[in-house]
Tab-separated table of C-alpha atoms and ligand atoms in Angstrom:
chain	number	residue	atom	x	y	z
D	633	MET	CA	16.248	0.287	15.547
D	634	ASN	CA	13.063	2.335	15.381
D	635	TYR	CA	9.908	1.987	13.376
D	636	PHE	CA	7.186	4.415	12.438
D	637	ILE	CA	3.802	2.990	11.498
D	638	GLU	CA	1.010	4.710	9.590
D	639	THR	CA	-2.331	2.925	9.745
D	640	ILE	CA	-5.153	3.491	7.298
D	641	GLY	CA	-8.550	1.843	7.643
D	642	CYS	CA	-10.709	0.089	10.161
D	643	GLN	CA	-10.382	-0.796	13.834
D	644	MET	CA	-9.119	-4.217	12.790
D	645	ASN	CA	-6.124	-2.596	11.076
D	646	ILE	CA	-5.411	-0.471	14.144
D	647	CYS	CA	-5.480	-3.673	16.186
D	648	GLU	CA	-3.151	-5.459	13.772
D	649	SER	CA	-0.721	-2.512	13.737
D	650	ASP	CA	-0.711	-2.663	17.500
D	651	LYS	CA	0.046	-6.376	17.498
D	652	LEU	CA	2.788	-5.936	14.907
D	653	GLY	CA	4.309	-3.209	17.081
D	654	GLN	CA	4.359	-5.511	20.075
D	655	ALA	CA	6.004	-8.268	18.075
D	656	LEU	CA	8.620	-5.827	16.725
D	657	SER	CA	9.433	-4.655	20.222
D	658	SER	CA	10.388	-8.223	21.090
D	659	TYR	CA	13.118	-7.874	18.453
D	660	GLY	CA	14.244	-4.639	20.047
D	661	ILE	CA	12.636	-2.590	17.261
D	662	LEU	CA	10.816	0.247	18.989
D	663	LYS	CA	8.110	2.669	17.997
D	664	VAL	CA	8.648	6.346	17.235
D	665	ASN	CA	5.880	8.829	16.568
D	666	VAL	CA	7.559	10.828	13.818
D	667	LEU	CA	8.526	9.436	10.466
D	668	GLN	CA	11.788	11.416	10.431
D	669	LYS	CA	13.141	9.448	13.405
D	670	ALA	CA	12.443	6.034	11.911
D	671	ASP	CA	14.755	3.407	10.466
D	672	ILE	CA	11.758	1.440	9.249
D	673	VAL	CA	8.652	3.082	7.848
D	674	ILE	CA	5.624	0.786	7.864
D	675	LEU	CA	2.354	1.499	6.114
D	676	ASN	CA	-0.675	-0.623	7.051
D	677	THR	CA	-3.161	-0.293	4.202
D	678	CYS	CA	-6.887	-0.585	3.498
D	679	SER	CA	-8.628	-1.497	0.236
D	680	VAL	CA	-12.269	-1.065	1.166
D	681	ARG	CA	-12.721	2.208	-0.694
D	682	SER	CA	-10.646	3.721	-3.453
D	683	GLN	CA	-10.097	6.833	-1.303
D	684	ALA	CA	-8.229	4.724	1.260
D	685	GLU	CA	-5.943	3.454	-1.509
D	686	GLN	CA	-5.290	6.994	-2.748
D	687	LYS	CA	-4.309	7.978	0.792
D	688	ALA	CA	-1.784	5.127	0.874
D	689	PHE	CA	-0.246	6.217	-2.436
D	690	SER	CA	0.217	9.747	-1.209
D	691	PHE	CA	1.813	8.528	2.028
D	692	LEU	CA	4.210	6.368	-0.010
D	693	GLY	CA	5.077	9.430	-2.111
D	694	ARG	CA	6.116	11.243	1.063
D	695	ALA	CA	8.024	8.238	2.421
D	696	GLU	CA	9.877	7.942	-0.879
D	697	GLU	CA	10.922	11.622	-0.699
D	698	PHE	CA	12.202	11.037	2.852
D	699	LYS	CA	14.186	8.032	1.688
D	700	LYS	CA	16.003	10.111	-0.937
D	701	GLU	CA	17.818	11.877	1.903
D	702	ASN	CA	17.996	8.829	4.165
D	703	LEU	CA	18.997	6.014	1.888
D	704	ASN	CA	19.260	3.431	4.658
D	705	ILE	CA	15.678	3.489	5.785
D	706	LYS	CA	13.408	0.595	4.885
D	707	ILE	CA	9.868	1.019	3.634
D	708	VAL	CA	7.421	-1.792	4.332
D	709	VAL	CA	3.832	-2.014	3.103
D	710	VAL	CA	1.476	-4.414	4.882
D	711	GLY	CA	-2.251	-5.198	4.887
D	712	CYS	CA	-5.075	-5.297	2.382
D	713	MET	CA	-3.545	-3.248	-0.445
D	714	ALA	CA	-0.330	-5.205	-0.105
D	715	GLU	CA	-2.424	-8.345	-0.576
D	716	ARG	CA	-4.483	-6.966	-3.453
D	717	ILE	CA	-1.951	-5.024	-5.542
D	718	GLY	CA	1.423	-5.629	-3.901
D	719	HIS	CA	3.206	-6.057	-7.237
D	720	LYS	CA	1.774	-2.754	-8.534
D	721	ILE	CA	2.935	-0.905	-5.431
D	722	LYS	CA	6.426	-2.330	-5.851
D	723	HIS	CA	6.434	-1.304	-9.505
D	724	ARG	CA	5.276	2.249	-8.823
D	725	PHE	CA	7.352	2.852	-5.693
D	726	LYS	CA	10.779	1.364	-6.317
D	727	SER	CA	11.936	2.377	-2.851
D	728	VAL	CA	9.554	-0.073	-1.132
D	729	ASN	CA	11.624	-2.888	0.415
D	730	LEU	CA	8.986	-5.333	1.525
D	731	ILE	CA	5.345	-6.104	0.824
D	732	ILE	CA	3.402	-8.262	3.272
D	733	GLY	CA	-0.222	-9.106	2.422
D	734	ALA	CA	-3.094	-9.202	4.929
D	735	LYS	CA	-3.139	-12.995	4.934
D	736	ASP	CA	0.520	-13.113	5.992
D	737	ILE	CA	0.332	-10.429	8.673
D	738	ASP	CA	1.197	-12.885	11.468
D	739	ASN	CA	4.678	-13.304	9.968
D	740	ALA	CA	5.221	-9.606	9.425
D	741	ALA	CA	7.454	-8.949	12.442
D	742	LEU	CA	9.735	-11.869	11.573
D	743	ARG	CA	10.027	-10.760	7.952
D	744	ILE	CA	10.746	-7.148	8.945
D	745	ALA	CA	13.391	-8.286	11.452
D	746	ASP	CA	14.921	-10.439	8.700
D	747	LEU	CA	14.982	-7.530	6.286
D	748	CYS	CA	16.828	-5.432	8.853
D	749	ASN	CA	19.196	-8.244	9.829
D	750	VAL	CA	17.936	-8.223	13.381
D	751	SER	CA	18.496	-11.777	14.438
D	752	ASN	CA	19.221	-11.581	18.138
D	753	TYR	CA	15.863	-12.545	19.481
D	754	SER	CA	14.371	-10.653	22.269
D	755	ILE	CA	16.724	-8.969	24.573
D	756	ILE	CA	13.625	-7.157	25.641
D	757	GLU	CA	10.602	-9.141	26.768
D	758	SER	CA	7.806	-7.849	24.589
D	759	GLU	CA	6.674	-4.651	26.205
D	760	LYS	CA	3.032	-4.888	27.174
D	761	ALA	CA	1.229	-1.617	26.978
D	762	SER	CA	-1.210	-1.198	29.829
D	763	ASP	CA	-4.168	-0.168	27.702
D	764	ILE	CA	-7.446	0.442	29.477
D	765	ILE	CA	-9.235	-0.587	26.311
D	766	LYS	CA	-7.922	-3.658	24.559
D	767	TYR	CA	-8.917	-4.580	21.014
D	768	ILE	CA	-8.947	-8.291	20.314
D	769	THR	CA	-9.524	-9.813	16.883
D	770	ILE	CA	-11.663	-12.942	17.149
D	771	MET	CA	-12.001	-13.809	13.491
D	772	ARG	CA	-10.580	-12.983	10.123
D	773	GLY	CA	-11.977	-12.801	6.598
D	774	CYS	CA	-15.548	-12.805	5.366
D	775	ASP	CA	-17.785	-15.144	3.351
D	776	ASN	CA	-20.654	-12.777	2.733
D	777	TYR	CA	-19.691	-11.287	-0.605
D	778	CYS	CA	-21.737	-8.132	-0.399
D	779	SER	CA	-21.629	-7.107	-4.023
D	780	TYR	CA	-19.724	-3.829	-3.446
D	781	CYS	CA	-17.120	-5.209	-1.044
D	782	VAL	CA	-13.527	-6.200	-1.650
D	783	VAL	CA	-12.929	-7.681	1.823
D	784	PRO	CA	-13.681	-11.354	0.964
D	785	PHE	CA	-11.128	-11.089	-1.866
D	786	VAL	CA	-8.301	-9.581	0.129
D	787	ARG	CA	-8.856	-11.045	3.591
D	788	GLY	CA	-10.009	-14.429	2.387
D	789	LYS	CA	-12.445	-16.915	3.860
D	790	GLU	CA	-13.877	-16.418	7.299
D	791	ILE	CA	-11.864	-18.097	10.049
D	792	SER	CA	-12.805	-18.015	13.743
D	793	PHE	CA	-9.864	-18.075	16.143
D	794	ASN	CA	-9.490	-20.572	18.970
D	795	SER	CA	-11.823	-19.536	21.780
D	796	SER	CA	-9.443	-20.612	24.572
D	797	ASP	CA	-6.686	-18.462	23.040
D	798	ILE	CA	-9.052	-15.489	22.828
D	799	ILE	CA	-10.155	-15.879	26.447
D	800	GLU	CA	-6.523	-16.241	27.518
D	801	ASP	CA	-5.621	-13.040	25.605
D	802	CYS	CA	-8.491	-11.253	27.335
D	803	ARG	CA	-7.380	-12.510	30.751
D	804	LEU	CA	-3.826	-11.372	30.062
D	805	ALA	CA	-5.042	-7.951	28.964
D	806	VAL	CA	-7.110	-7.594	32.147
D	807	ASN	CA	-4.098	-8.622	34.251
D	808	ASN	CA	-2.198	-5.873	32.465
D	809	GLY	CA	-4.789	-3.271	33.395
D	810	ALA	CA	-7.433	-3.508	30.666
D	811	LYS	CA	-10.948	-2.649	31.838
D	812	GLU	CA	-12.733	-2.834	28.533
D	813	ILE	CA	-12.406	-5.356	25.744
D	814	MET	CA	-13.527	-4.717	22.196
D	815	LEU	CA	-13.929	-7.892	20.152
D	816	LEU	CA	-13.332	-7.400	16.448
D	817	GLY	CA	-14.410	-9.297	13.358
D	818	GLN	CA	-16.078	-8.537	10.018
D	819	ASN	CA	-19.194	-10.380	11.179
D	820	VAL	CA	-18.916	-11.358	14.824
D	821	ASN	CA	-22.366	-13.007	14.849
D	822	SER	CA	-21.089	-15.875	12.759
D	823	TYR	CA	-18.164	-16.598	15.107
D	824	LYS	CA	-17.938	-20.325	15.776
D	825	TYR	CA	-15.070	-22.369	17.140
D	826	ASP	CA	-15.819	-26.041	17.890
D	827	ASP	CA	-19.084	-25.752	19.809
D	828	ILE	CA	-18.473	-22.232	21.017
D	829	LYS	CA	-20.765	-19.626	19.475
D	830	PHE	CA	-20.315	-15.872	19.725
D	831	THR	CA	-22.721	-15.516	22.653
D	832	ASP	CA	-20.859	-18.272	24.550
D	833	LEU	CA	-17.569	-16.511	23.913
D	834	VAL	CA	-18.842	-13.170	25.186
D	835	LYS	CA	-20.402	-14.754	28.271
D	836	ASN	CA	-17.109	-16.433	29.116
D	837	ILE	CA	-15.156	-13.230	28.651
D	838	ALA	CA	-17.651	-11.317	30.812
D	839	LYS	CA	-16.806	-13.694	33.671
D	840	ILE	CA	-13.238	-12.401	33.892
D	841	ASP	CA	-12.738	-10.703	37.239
D	842	GLY	CA	-11.603	-7.122	36.984
D	843	LEU	CA	-13.065	-6.630	33.528
D	844	GLU	CA	-15.689	-3.882	33.491
D	845	ARG	CA	-16.956	-3.782	29.917
D	846	VAL	CA	-17.191	-5.837	26.741
D	847	ARG	CA	-17.999	-4.463	23.289
D	848	PHE	CA	-17.928	-5.989	19.851
D	849	MET	CA	-18.160	-5.074	16.202
D	850	THR	CA	-19.227	-5.509	13.394
D	851	ASN	CA	-22.614	-7.212	13.339
D	852	HIS	CA	-24.328	-8.230	10.125
D	853	PRO	CA	-28.120	-7.717	10.316
D	854	LYS	CA	-28.797	-11.015	8.538
D	855	ASP	CA	-27.113	-12.965	11.375
D	856	LEU	CA	-28.254	-10.985	14.399
D	857	SER	CA	-29.938	-13.594	16.589
D	858	ASN	CA	-32.498	-13.306	19.374
D	859	GLU	CA	-29.923	-15.024	21.544
D	860	LEU	CA	-27.485	-12.167	21.030
D	861	ILE	CA	-30.176	-9.596	21.803
D	862	ASP	CA	-31.040	-11.510	24.996
D	863	MET	CA	-27.389	-11.647	25.951
D	864	MET	CA	-27.065	-7.867	25.500
D	865	ALA	CA	-30.065	-7.439	27.796
D	866	THR	CA	-28.848	-9.760	30.538
D	867	GLU	CA	-25.043	-9.472	30.644
D	868	SER	CA	-24.360	-6.333	32.626
D	869	LYS	CA	-20.786	-5.969	31.342
D	870	VAL	CA	-21.904	-5.890	27.692
D	871	CYS	CA	-22.152	-2.269	26.547
D	872	SER	CA	-25.425	-0.817	25.280
D	873	HIS	CA	-24.070	-0.211	21.808
D	874	ILE	CA	-24.375	-2.042	18.547
D	875	HIS	CA	-22.875	-1.196	15.177
D	876	LEU	CA	-25.315	-2.594	12.653
D	877	PRO	CA	-24.534	-1.525	9.087
D	878	MET	CA	-27.758	-0.850	7.174
D	879	GLN	CA	-26.083	0.299	3.913
D	880	SER	CA	-29.424	1.268	2.338
D	881	ALA	CA	-33.124	1.205	3.165
D	882	SER	CA	-34.275	0.461	-0.376
D	883	ASN	CA	-35.140	-3.206	-0.836
D	884	ASN	CA	-34.069	-3.086	-4.494
D	885	ILE	CA	-30.657	-1.758	-3.558
D	886	LEU	CA	-30.283	-4.158	-0.612
D	887	LEU	CA	-30.980	-7.022	-2.999
D	888	ALA	CA	-28.446	-5.735	-5.519
D	889	MET	CA	-25.954	-5.352	-2.665
D	890	ASN	CA	-26.550	-9.012	-1.720
D	891	ARG	CA	-27.227	-8.042	1.869
D	892	LYS	CA	-29.858	-10.749	2.397
D	893	TYR	CA	-32.336	-8.678	4.432
D	894	THR	CA	-35.077	-6.197	3.696
D	895	TYR	CA	-35.562	-2.841	5.328
D	896	GLY	CA	-38.596	-4.293	7.107
D	897	ARG	CA	-36.453	-6.977	8.698
D	898	TYR	CA	-33.806	-4.416	9.652
D	899	LEU	CA	-36.432	-2.256	11.336
D	900	THR	CA	-37.790	-5.271	13.240
D	901	LEU	CA	-34.291	-5.915	14.584
D	902	ILE	CA	-33.969	-2.323	15.747
D	903	LYS	CA	-37.304	-2.553	17.543
D	904	LYS	CA	-36.320	-5.815	19.245
D	905	LEU	CA	-32.989	-4.349	20.317
D	906	ARG	CA	-34.626	-1.228	21.719
D	907	THR	CA	-37.208	-3.233	23.613
D	908	ALA	CA	-34.585	-5.521	25.135
D	909	VAL	CA	-31.991	-2.811	25.838
D	910	PRO	CA	-33.863	0.490	26.214
D	911	ASP	CA	-30.749	2.710	26.385
D	912	ILE	CA	-29.044	1.063	23.393
D	913	SER	CA	-27.284	3.221	20.841
D	914	VAL	CA	-27.433	1.841	17.321
D	915	THR	CA	-24.814	3.091	14.889
D	916	THR	CA	-24.597	2.244	11.212
D	917	ASP	CA	-22.853	2.461	7.841
D	918	ILE	CA	-24.582	3.782	4.738
D	919	ILE	CA	-23.472	3.754	1.126
D	920	VAL	CA	-24.925	6.365	-1.208
D	921	GLY	CA	-24.768	6.174	-4.995
D	922	PHE	CA	-24.664	2.386	-5.347
D	923	PRO	CA	-25.208	1.406	-9.040
D	924	GLY	CA	-28.849	1.918	-9.972
D	925	GLU	CA	-29.687	3.982	-6.848
D	926	ALA	CA	-32.561	6.180	-8.055
D	927	GLU	CA	-33.709	9.271	-6.214
D	928	GLU	CA	-36.609	7.235	-4.704
D	929	ASP	CA	-34.153	4.648	-3.336
D	930	PHE	CA	-32.122	7.394	-1.739
D	931	GLU	CA	-35.266	9.010	-0.325
D	932	GLN	CA	-36.063	5.711	1.425
D	933	THR	CA	-32.627	5.679	3.050
D	934	LEU	CA	-33.044	9.291	4.160
D	935	LYS	CA	-36.491	8.481	5.569
D	936	ALA	CA	-35.003	5.528	7.479
D	937	VAL	CA	-32.270	7.729	8.957
D	938	LYS	CA	-34.991	10.081	10.240
D	939	GLU	CA	-37.148	7.216	11.457
D	940	ILE	CA	-34.475	5.153	13.233
D	941	ARG	CA	-32.446	8.030	14.684
D	942	PHE	CA	-29.070	6.315	14.802
D	943	GLY	CA	-26.688	7.171	17.617
D	944	GLY	CA	-24.136	7.886	14.886
D	945	LEU	CA	-23.423	6.876	11.337
D	946	TYR	CA	-20.723	6.663	8.716
D	947	VAL	CA	-21.815	7.507	5.202
D	948	PHE	CA	-19.727	6.594	2.160
D	949	ARG	CA	-19.956	7.430	-1.525
D	950	TYR	CA	-19.974	4.210	-3.489
D	951	SER	CA	-16.711	3.467	-5.270
D	952	SER	CA	-16.270	0.519	-7.586
D	953	ARG	CA	-13.816	-2.122	-6.309
D	954	PRO	CA	-12.049	-4.631	-8.550
D	955	ASN	CA	-13.350	-8.238	-8.689
D	956	THR	CA	-16.572	-7.417	-6.861
D	957	ARG	CA	-19.931	-8.184	-8.422
D	958	ALA	CA	-20.932	-4.526	-8.382
D	959	ALA	CA	-17.838	-3.670	-10.429
D	960	SER	CA	-19.586	-5.199	-13.436
D	961	MET	CA	-22.679	-3.041	-12.852
D	962	CYS	CA	-22.890	0.390	-14.412
D	963	ASP	CA	-21.612	2.990	-11.896
D	964	ASP	CA	-24.414	5.258	-13.082
D	965	VAL	CA	-24.928	7.699	-10.211
D	966	SER	CA	-23.045	10.889	-11.054
D	967	LEU	CA	-20.357	12.159	-8.700
D	968	GLU	CA	-22.487	15.250	-8.085
D	969	ASP	CA	-25.435	13.144	-6.997
D	970	LYS	CA	-23.207	11.007	-4.793
D	971	LYS	CA	-21.792	14.128	-3.142
D	972	ARG	CA	-25.242	15.677	-2.719
D	973	ARG	CA	-26.729	12.505	-1.194
D	974	HIS	CA	-23.688	12.112	1.051
D	975	SER	CA	-24.044	15.604	2.428
D	976	ILE	CA	-27.832	15.303	2.919
D	977	ILE	CA	-27.377	12.146	5.034
D	978	LEU	CA	-24.536	13.719	6.973
D	979	LYS	CA	-26.542	16.863	7.677
D	980	GLU	CA	-29.546	14.859	8.880
D	981	SER	CA	-27.374	12.629	11.027
D	982	ASN	CA	-25.611	15.617	12.599
D	983	LYS	CA	-28.958	17.212	13.392
D	984	ILE	CA	-30.115	14.024	15.139
D	985	SER	CA	-26.824	13.643	17.020
D	986	ILE	CA	-27.107	17.196	18.333
D	987	GLU	CA	-30.637	16.466	19.548
D	988	ILE	CA	-29.538	13.216	21.224
D	989	VAL	CA	-26.593	14.788	23.054
D	990	ALA	CA	-28.657	17.846	24.065
D	991	SER	CA	-31.190	15.524	25.695
D	992	MET	CA	-28.382	14.054	27.793
D	993	VAL	CA	-27.587	17.359	29.521
D	994	GLY	CA	-28.614	17.116	33.172
D	995	THR	CA	-28.587	13.305	33.207
D	996	THR	CA	-26.190	11.055	35.087
D	997	GLN	CA	-24.042	8.812	32.913
D	998	GLN	CA	-21.724	6.024	33.897
D	999	VAL	CA	-18.443	6.453	32.037
D	1000	LEU	CA	-15.150	4.591	31.903
D	1001	ALA	CA	-12.128	6.859	32.389
D	1002	GLU	CA	-9.632	6.165	29.579
D	1003	LYS	CA	-7.072	8.989	29.554
D	1004	ILE	CA	-6.106	12.054	31.559
D	1005	GLU	CA	-4.591	15.297	30.361
D	1006	GLY	CA	-4.294	18.494	32.349
D	1007	GLY	CA	-6.738	17.326	35.023
D	1008	VAL	CA	-9.384	16.490	32.429
D	1009	ILE	CA	-10.370	12.880	31.987
D	1010	GLU	CA	-11.428	11.504	28.639
D	1011	ALA	CA	-14.071	8.857	29.217
D	1012	ARG	CA	-16.778	7.054	27.299
D	1013	THR	CA	-20.361	6.087	28.020
D	1014	GLY	CA	-21.506	2.509	27.441
D	1015	SER	CA	-23.210	3.791	24.306
D	1016	GLY	CA	-19.807	4.957	23.062
D	1017	ARG	CA	-20.073	8.733	23.494
D	1018	LYS	CA	-16.990	10.649	24.517
D	1019	VAL	CA	-17.261	12.572	27.803
D	1020	PHE	CA	-14.699	15.019	29.175
D	1021	VAL	CA	-14.701	15.084	32.951
D	1022	LYS	CA	-13.310	18.081	34.834
D	1023	CYS	CA	-11.493	18.061	38.180
D	1024	ALA	CA	-10.543	14.419	37.946
D	1025	SER	CA	-7.356	12.807	39.158
D	1026	LYS	CA	-5.048	10.075	37.952
D	1027	LYS	CA	-6.483	7.595	40.436
D	1028	ASP	CA	-9.783	7.734	38.539
D	1029	LEU	CA	-8.182	6.213	35.429
D	1030	GLY	CA	-9.637	2.814	34.525
D	1031	LYS	CA	-12.605	3.355	36.818
D	1032	GLN	CA	-16.285	3.671	36.044
D	1033	LEU	CA	-17.434	7.084	37.210
D	1034	ASN	CA	-20.892	8.535	37.641
D	1035	VAL	CA	-20.880	11.840	35.890
D	1036	ASN	CA	-23.421	14.617	35.659
D	1037	ILE	CA	-23.566	15.950	32.101
D	1038	LYS	CA	-23.297	19.741	32.060
D	1039	GLU	CA	-22.754	20.571	28.413
D	1040	ALA	CA	-23.066	18.851	25.061
D	1041	LYS	CA	-21.395	19.304	21.691
D	1042	ILE	CA	-21.981	17.135	18.667
D	1043	ASN	CA	-19.094	14.753	19.238
D	1044	SER	CA	-18.455	15.212	22.930
D	1045	LEU	CA	-20.075	15.787	26.256
D	1046	PHE	CA	-18.704	17.609	29.283
D	1047	GLY	CA	-19.454	16.600	32.833
D	1048	GLU	CA	-18.510	16.539	36.488
D	1049	ILE	CA	-18.043	13.632	38.845
D	1050	ILE	CA	-20.930	13.205	41.254
K	1339	LIG	N1	-17.825	1.845	-1.719
K	1339	LIG	C1	-18.245	2.614	-0.687
K	1339	LIG	N2	-18.335	2.175	0.574
K	1339	LIG	C2	-17.986	0.910	0.823
K	1339	LIG	N3	-17.974	0.190	1.958
K	1339	LIG	C3	-17.508	-1.056	1.680
K	1339	LIG	N4	-17.233	-1.154	0.357
K	1339	LIG	C4	-17.532	0.036	-0.200
K	1339	LIG	C5	-17.459	0.554	-1.513
K	1339	LIG	N5	-17.065	-0.192	-2.538
K	1339	LIG	C6	-18.405	0.703	3.261
K	1339	LIG	C7	-19.595	-0.099	3.817
K	1339	LIG	C8	-18.967	-0.877	4.939
K	1339	LIG	C9	-17.881	0.077	5.399
K	1339	LIG	C10	-16.804	-0.538	6.203
K	1339	LIG	O1	-17.350	0.573	4.190
K	1339	LIG	O2	-20.552	0.809	4.306
K	1339	LIG	O3	-19.882	-1.190	5.959
K	1340	LIG	FE1	-17.718	-6.691	3.189
K	1340	LIG	FE2	-20.236	-7.557	3.463
K	1340	LIG	FE3	-18.187	-8.974	4.501
K	1340	LIG	FE4	-18.875	-6.621	5.610
K	1340	LIG	S1	-20.164	-8.470	5.521
K	1340	LIG	S2	-16.772	-7.328	5.119
K	1340	LIG	S3	-19.494	-5.427	3.820
K	1340	LIG	S4	-18.570	-8.586	2.328
């Protein structure tokens, strides 16, 4: 049997889809890259913004059409939307066979195999992809209840996974060829398992022989400790990149968002990070049009974007999510204003990105080679920028290369091996 999986949402979802795929392969259910070749169509969903939910509905519309001509296929919906509104999905799309919520994702492969009457366990030993970059989830859920956010409702309370299991998974990944590990969690700073804190976990992972790089995301500014900043400065395998969602730079809005920091405190963190790790790239998330966001509030966020000069940012138009505290506030910023503010932030951020990448031309960057196609290697700097390297060969894959940057475009750099 074959499955096709469509993944919407964050890195954590991509990681969970990956894990589900591996578990399915141990039942002899293998991945195909086109929906038309699949016996099982799986949709991994996201509920963070209403747009992500709309995307899922339109995918299900297409899957349903496909099923009309292929009555035997199974449609499975997993993840956050399945958790939040599984019954509604089932009601609207009668062709959906199985709904598996985010909290039950660990049992998904078993339930899918059951649905398809695949009972003969593993003829095939689970195929282990030799990924150069391995994503590893270290915790699940969130207790922060930012007032706009649906995550605590759909993913549940924060749980940190067993540190020995995580380290073992990392070791296994490195034995299978991984050179970089990305640790994932909604708020990695609050990781704690027995006496092991996040910094302890990272230090232990960094000790693994053969591992070149460690990254992590996401960090919550309210929990970013001096200890973590020190660790970033001293552990050479930890990449010079931090994703630190600011959301807004207006203290009134931050308070209404229940973010538990002020812009002043956020700026202090940035300064500390830049002092400790001079080449650090700070990326962020911003929401425009949160309830009550006046033009002055927005102006403060725009000013902060200019002042901080993020290495990159994601900007979102606020959308009301069910059950959240902000859902009971008046969604009073017009769609036009949300769109205008969104595009102003994006334009400013693009301008800054172009300036940052232009200043990298002529410099030497250490990059990790991830993929090769037609003699061109796709690699990444420690700060997370994509670099295309000409005249490379397959033996360079998985290696750190010193590259001279020759040309820069907004989302990619081009260079040559020194
Ligand atoms: N509306 C718009 N953006 C949101 N985010 C989370 N919830 C909402 C919402 N209701 C954004 C935040 C978060 C990112 C993952 O998604 O910026 O950091
Ligand atoms: Fe949502 Fe806030 Fe938790 Fe992030 S920290 S997942 S924004 S509630």
